[in-house]
Amino acid sequence: MALCSDDPREPELLVELASRYAEPHRAYHGLAHLDALARLYGDVERGPGWVHPAEVKLAILFHDAIYEPGRGDNEARSAALAGERLADWPIDLGRVQAMIHATAAHDRVDARGDPDLALFLDADMAIIGTPPAIYDAYTRGVQQEFAKIPAAMFRAGRRAFVVAQLARASLFHTSFFRDRYDRQARANLERELTALDAT
């Protein structure tokens, strides 16, 4: 995802981030996830549009820049990395970091009044509304990333996530994503819950 910032440091930054997303332990949170978000960024750009496009692009690029499965501070560390790398860039760094922090709790964030945040969070969660084969690859990838955790513990955590999602009145913050992904997302989650309960 090119930033088109005209900043001579951009190529070096993109190389660094690409190497981070290519780390071998990233079965899901890797370059393919970043590519999917870049495509969704374009979909939104052609649809409702972004208010702060540069900040959204940077939030996408940095939101999983640091990812160690099982740690609860990946988002905070990724936001801190963005702060280090972008400290003197002509952007609203606070906005970038706030968007990254928000990915720690997609379903508990009040994104009303901030269309960029709402669309960004929905894009990050759009994977749950993809066709079954893609969704199943996503769940396998997440399970692979947590391979060091006992299987029963992983299933319990995953089940809690699925149940919490299904309990939400709406899986997405925006009508743009809700209309495109909500129905399939619920079908995917119901199917996964059935599979989890059968093991």
CSV table of C-alpha atoms in Angstrom, one decimal:
chain,number,residue,atom,x,y,z
A,1,MET,CA,0.0,0.0,0.0
A,2,ALA,CA,1.8,3.1,-1.2
A,3,LEU,CA,1.4,6.2,0.9
A,4,CYS,CA,2.1,8.7,-1.8
A,5,SER,CA,3.5,11.0,0.8
A,6,ASP,CA,6.5,12.3,-1.2
A,7,ASP,CA,8.5,11.6,2.0
A,8,PRO,CA,11.9,10.1,1.0
A,9,ARG,CA,11.6,7.8,4.1
A,10,GLU,CA,8.5,6.1,2.7
A,11,PRO,CA,10.3,3.3,0.8
A,12,GLU,CA,12.4,2.4,3.8
A,13,LEU,CA,9.3,2.4,6.1
A,14,LEU,CA,7.4,0.2,3.7
A,15,VAL,CA,10.3,-2.3,3.5
A,16,GLU,CA,10.4,-2.5,7.3
A,17,LEU,CA,6.7,-3.0,7.7
A,18,ALA,CA,6.7,-5.7,5.0
A,19,SER,CA,9.4,-7.6,6.8
A,20,ARG,CA,7.4,-7.4,10.0
A,21,TYR,CA,4.2,-8.7,8.4
A,22,ALA,CA,6.2,-11.5,6.7
A,23,GLU,CA,7.4,-12.9,10.0
A,24,PRO,CA,7.0,-16.8,10.0
A,25,HIS,CA,4.7,-17.0,13.0
A,26,ARG,CA,2.0,-14.9,11.2
A,27,ALA,CA,-0.3,-17.5,9.7
A,28,TYR,CA,-3.2,-14.9,9.4
A,29,HIS,CA,-1.9,-11.5,10.6
A,30,GLY,CA,0.5,-11.3,7.7
A,31,LEU,CA,0.9,-9.7,4.3
A,32,ALA,CA,-2.3,-11.3,2.9
A,33,HIS,CA,-4.3,-9.6,5.7
A,34,LEU,CA,-2.6,-6.3,4.8
A,35,ASP,CA,-3.4,-6.8,1.2
A,36,ALA,CA,-7.0,-7.5,2.0
A,37,LEU,CA,-7.2,-4.3,4.0
A,38,ALA,CA,-5.6,-2.4,1.1
A,39,ARG,CA,-8.4,-3.6,-1.2
A,40,LEU,CA,-11.1,-2.7,1.3
A,41,TYR,CA,-9.5,0.7,1.7
A,42,GLY,CA,-10.0,1.2,-2.0
A,43,ASP,CA,-13.6,0.0,-1.8
A,44,VAL,CA,-14.3,2.6,0.9
A,45,GLU,CA,-12.5,5.2,-1.1
A,46,ARG,CA,-14.7,4.5,-4.1
A,47,GLY,CA,-17.8,4.4,-1.8
A,48,PRO,CA,-18.4,6.6,1.2
A,49,GLY,CA,-14.8,7.9,1.2
A,50,TRP,CA,-12.3,8.6,3.9
A,51,VAL,CA,-12.1,11.9,5.8
A,52,HIS,CA,-8.4,11.5,6.7
A,53,PRO,CA,-7.0,9.1,4.1
A,54,ALA,CA,-3.4,9.4,5.0
A,55,GLU,CA,-4.0,8.6,8.6
A,56,VAL,CA,-6.2,5.7,7.7
A,57,LYS,CA,-3.5,4.2,5.5
A,58,LEU,CA,-0.9,4.6,8.2
A,59,ALA,CA,-3.2,3.0,10.8
A,60,ILE,CA,-3.7,0.0,8.4
A,61,LEU,CA,0.0,-0.4,7.9
A,62,PHE,CA,0.9,-0.2,11.6
A,63,HIS,CA,-2.1,-1.8,13.3
A,64,ASP,CA,-0.5,-5.3,13.4
A,65,ALA,CA,3.1,-4.2,13.0
A,66,ILE,CA,4.0,-5.9,16.2
A,67,TYR,CA,2.1,-9.2,16.7
A,68,GLU,CA,3.0,-11.9,19.2
A,69,PRO,CA,0.2,-14.3,19.7
A,70,GLY,CA,-1.0,-14.4,23.3
A,71,ARG,CA,0.2,-11.0,24.3
A,72,GLY,CA,-2.3,-8.4,25.3
A,73,ASP,CA,-0.3,-5.4,24.4
A,74,ASN,CA,0.3,-5.9,20.6
A,75,GLU,CA,-1.9,-2.9,19.7
A,76,ALA,CA,-0.2,-0.6,22.3
A,77,ARG,CA,3.2,-1.7,21.0
A,78,SER,CA,2.2,-1.2,17.4
A,79,ALA,CA,0.9,2.3,18.2
A,80,ALA,CA,4.1,3.1,20.0
A,81,LEU,CA,6.1,1.9,17.0
A,82,ALA,CA,4.0,4.2,14.8
A,83,GLY,CA,4.8,7.0,17.2
A,84,GLU,CA,8.5,6.4,16.8
A,85,ARG,CA,8.5,6.0,13.1
A,86,LEU,CA,6.1,8.9,12.3
A,87,ALA,CA,7.0,11.4,14.9
A,88,ASP,CA,7.9,14.2,12.5
A,89,TRP,CA,5.6,13.2,9.6
A,90,PRO,CA,3.0,15.9,8.6
A,91,ILE,CA,0.1,13.8,9.8
A,92,ASP,CA,-2.2,13.6,12.8
A,93,LEU,CA,-0.2,11.0,14.7
A,94,GLY,CA,-2.7,11.0,17.6
A,95,ARG,CA,-5.4,9.9,15.2
A,96,VAL,CA,-3.3,7.1,13.7
A,97,GLN,CA,-2.4,5.8,17.2
A,98,ALA,CA,-6.0,6.0,18.4
A,99,MET,CA,-7.2,3.9,15.5
A,100,ILE,CA,-4.5,1.3,16.2
A,101,HIS,CA,-5.4,1.2,19.9
A,102,ALA,CA,-9.1,0.8,19.0
A,103,THR,CA,-8.3,-2.6,17.2
A,104,ALA,CA,-7.7,-4.1,20.7
A,105,ALA,CA,-11.5,-4.1,21.2
A,106,HIS,CA,-13.4,-3.7,18.0
A,107,ASP,CA,-16.8,-4.5,19.5
A,108,ARG,CA,-16.4,-2.3,22.6
A,109,VAL,CA,-15.4,0.9,20.7
A,110,ASP,CA,-17.9,3.7,20.3
A,111,ALA,CA,-17.1,4.9,16.8
A,112,ARG,CA,-20.1,7.1,16.4
A,113,GLY,CA,-19.1,10.5,15.2
A,114,ASP,CA,-15.9,9.2,13.7
A,115,PRO,CA,-16.6,7.7,10.3
A,116,ASP,CA,-13.0,6.9,9.5
A,117,LEU,CA,-12.6,4.9,12.7
A,118,ALA,CA,-15.9,3.0,12.1
A,119,LEU,CA,-15.0,2.1,8.6
A,120,PHE,CA,-11.4,1.1,9.6
A,121,LEU,CA,-12.6,-1.2,12.3
A,122,ASP,CA,-15.1,-2.8,10.0
A,123,ALA,CA,-12.5,-3.3,7.3
A,124,ASP,CA,-10.3,-5.1,9.9
A,125,MET,CA,-13.2,-7.4,10.8
A,126,ALA,CA,-14.5,-7.9,7.3
A,127,ILE,CA,-12.8,-11.3,7.2
A,128,ILE,CA,-15.6,-12.8,9.3
A,129,GLY,CA,-18.1,-12.0,6.5
A,130,THR,CA,-16.1,-13.6,3.7
A,131,PRO,CA,-17.1,-16.8,1.8
A,132,PRO,CA,-16.8,-20.0,3.9
A,133,ALA,CA,-13.6,-21.2,2.4
A,134,ILE,CA,-11.8,-17.9,3.1
A,135,TYR,CA,-13.3,-17.8,6.6
A,136,ASP,CA,-12.1,-21.3,7.3
A,137,ALA,CA,-8.6,-20.4,6.2
A,138,TYR,CA,-8.7,-17.4,8.5
A,139,THR,CA,-9.7,-19.6,11.5
A,140,ARG,CA,-7.0,-22.1,10.7
A,141,GLY,CA,-4.5,-19.3,10.5
A,142,VAL,CA,-5.5,-17.9,13.9
A,143,GLN,CA,-5.4,-21.4,15.4
A,144,GLN,CA,-1.9,-22.0,13.9
A,145,GLU,CA,-0.7,-18.7,15.4
A,146,PHE,CA,-1.8,-19.9,18.8
A,147,ALA,CA,-0.4,-23.4,18.4
A,148,LYS,CA,1.7,-23.1,21.6
A,149,ILE,CA,-1.5,-22.7,23.6
A,150,PRO,CA,-3.2,-26.0,24.7
A,151,ALA,CA,-5.9,-26.9,22.3
A,152,ALA,CA,-8.7,-26.9,24.9
A,153,MET,CA,-7.7,-23.4,26.1
A,154,PHE,CA,-7.6,-22.1,22.5
A,155,ARG,CA,-11.1,-23.6,21.8
A,156,ALA,CA,-12.5,-22.0,24.9
A,157,GLY,CA,-11.1,-18.6,24.0
A,158,ARG,CA,-12.3,-18.9,20.5
A,159,ARG,CA,-15.7,-20.0,21.6
A,160,ALA,CA,-16.0,-17.0,23.9
A,161,PHE,CA,-15.1,-14.7,21.0
A,162,VAL,CA,-17.6,-16.3,18.6
A,163,VAL,CA,-20.4,-16.2,21.2
A,164,ALA,CA,-19.7,-12.6,22.0
A,165,GLN,CA,-19.9,-11.7,18.3
A,166,LEU,CA,-23.1,-13.5,17.8
A,167,ALA,CA,-24.6,-11.7,20.8
A,168,ARG,CA,-24.0,-8.3,19.1
A,169,ALA,CA,-27.0,-6.6,17.5
A,170,SER,CA,-24.8,-5.6,14.6
A,171,LEU,CA,-21.4,-7.1,13.8
A,172,PHE,CA,-20.3,-3.9,12.0
A,173,HIS,CA,-20.3,-0.2,12.8
A,174,THR,CA,-21.3,1.0,9.4
A,175,SER,CA,-24.0,0.2,6.9
A,176,PHE,CA,-21.4,0.1,4.2
A,177,PHE,CA,-19.9,-3.1,5.7
A,178,ARG,CA,-23.0,-4.3,7.4
A,179,ASP,CA,-24.9,-4.6,4.1
A,180,ARG,CA,-22.1,-6.5,2.5
A,181,TYR,CA,-20.9,-8.8,5.2
A,182,ASP,CA,-23.3,-9.2,8.2
A,183,ARG,CA,-25.4,-12.0,6.9
A,184,GLN,CA,-22.4,-14.2,5.8
A,185,ALA,CA,-20.6,-13.3,9.0
A,186,ARG,CA,-23.4,-14.6,11.2
A,187,ALA,CA,-23.6,-17.8,9.1
A,188,ASN,CA,-19.8,-18.3,9.4
A,189,LEU,CA,-19.8,-17.7,13.2
A,190,GLU,CA,-22.8,-20.1,13.7
A,191,ARG,CA,-21.0,-22.7,11.7
A,192,GLU,CA,-17.8,-22.3,13.7
A,193,LEU,CA,-19.7,-22.4,17.0
A,194,THR,CA,-21.3,-25.7,15.9
A,195,ALA,CA,-17.9,-27.1,15.1
A,196,LEU,CA,-16.4,-25.9,18.3
A,197,ASP,CA,-19.2,-27.5,20.4
A,198,ALA,CA,-18.7,-30.8,18.6
A,199,THR,CA,-15.1,-31.1,19.7
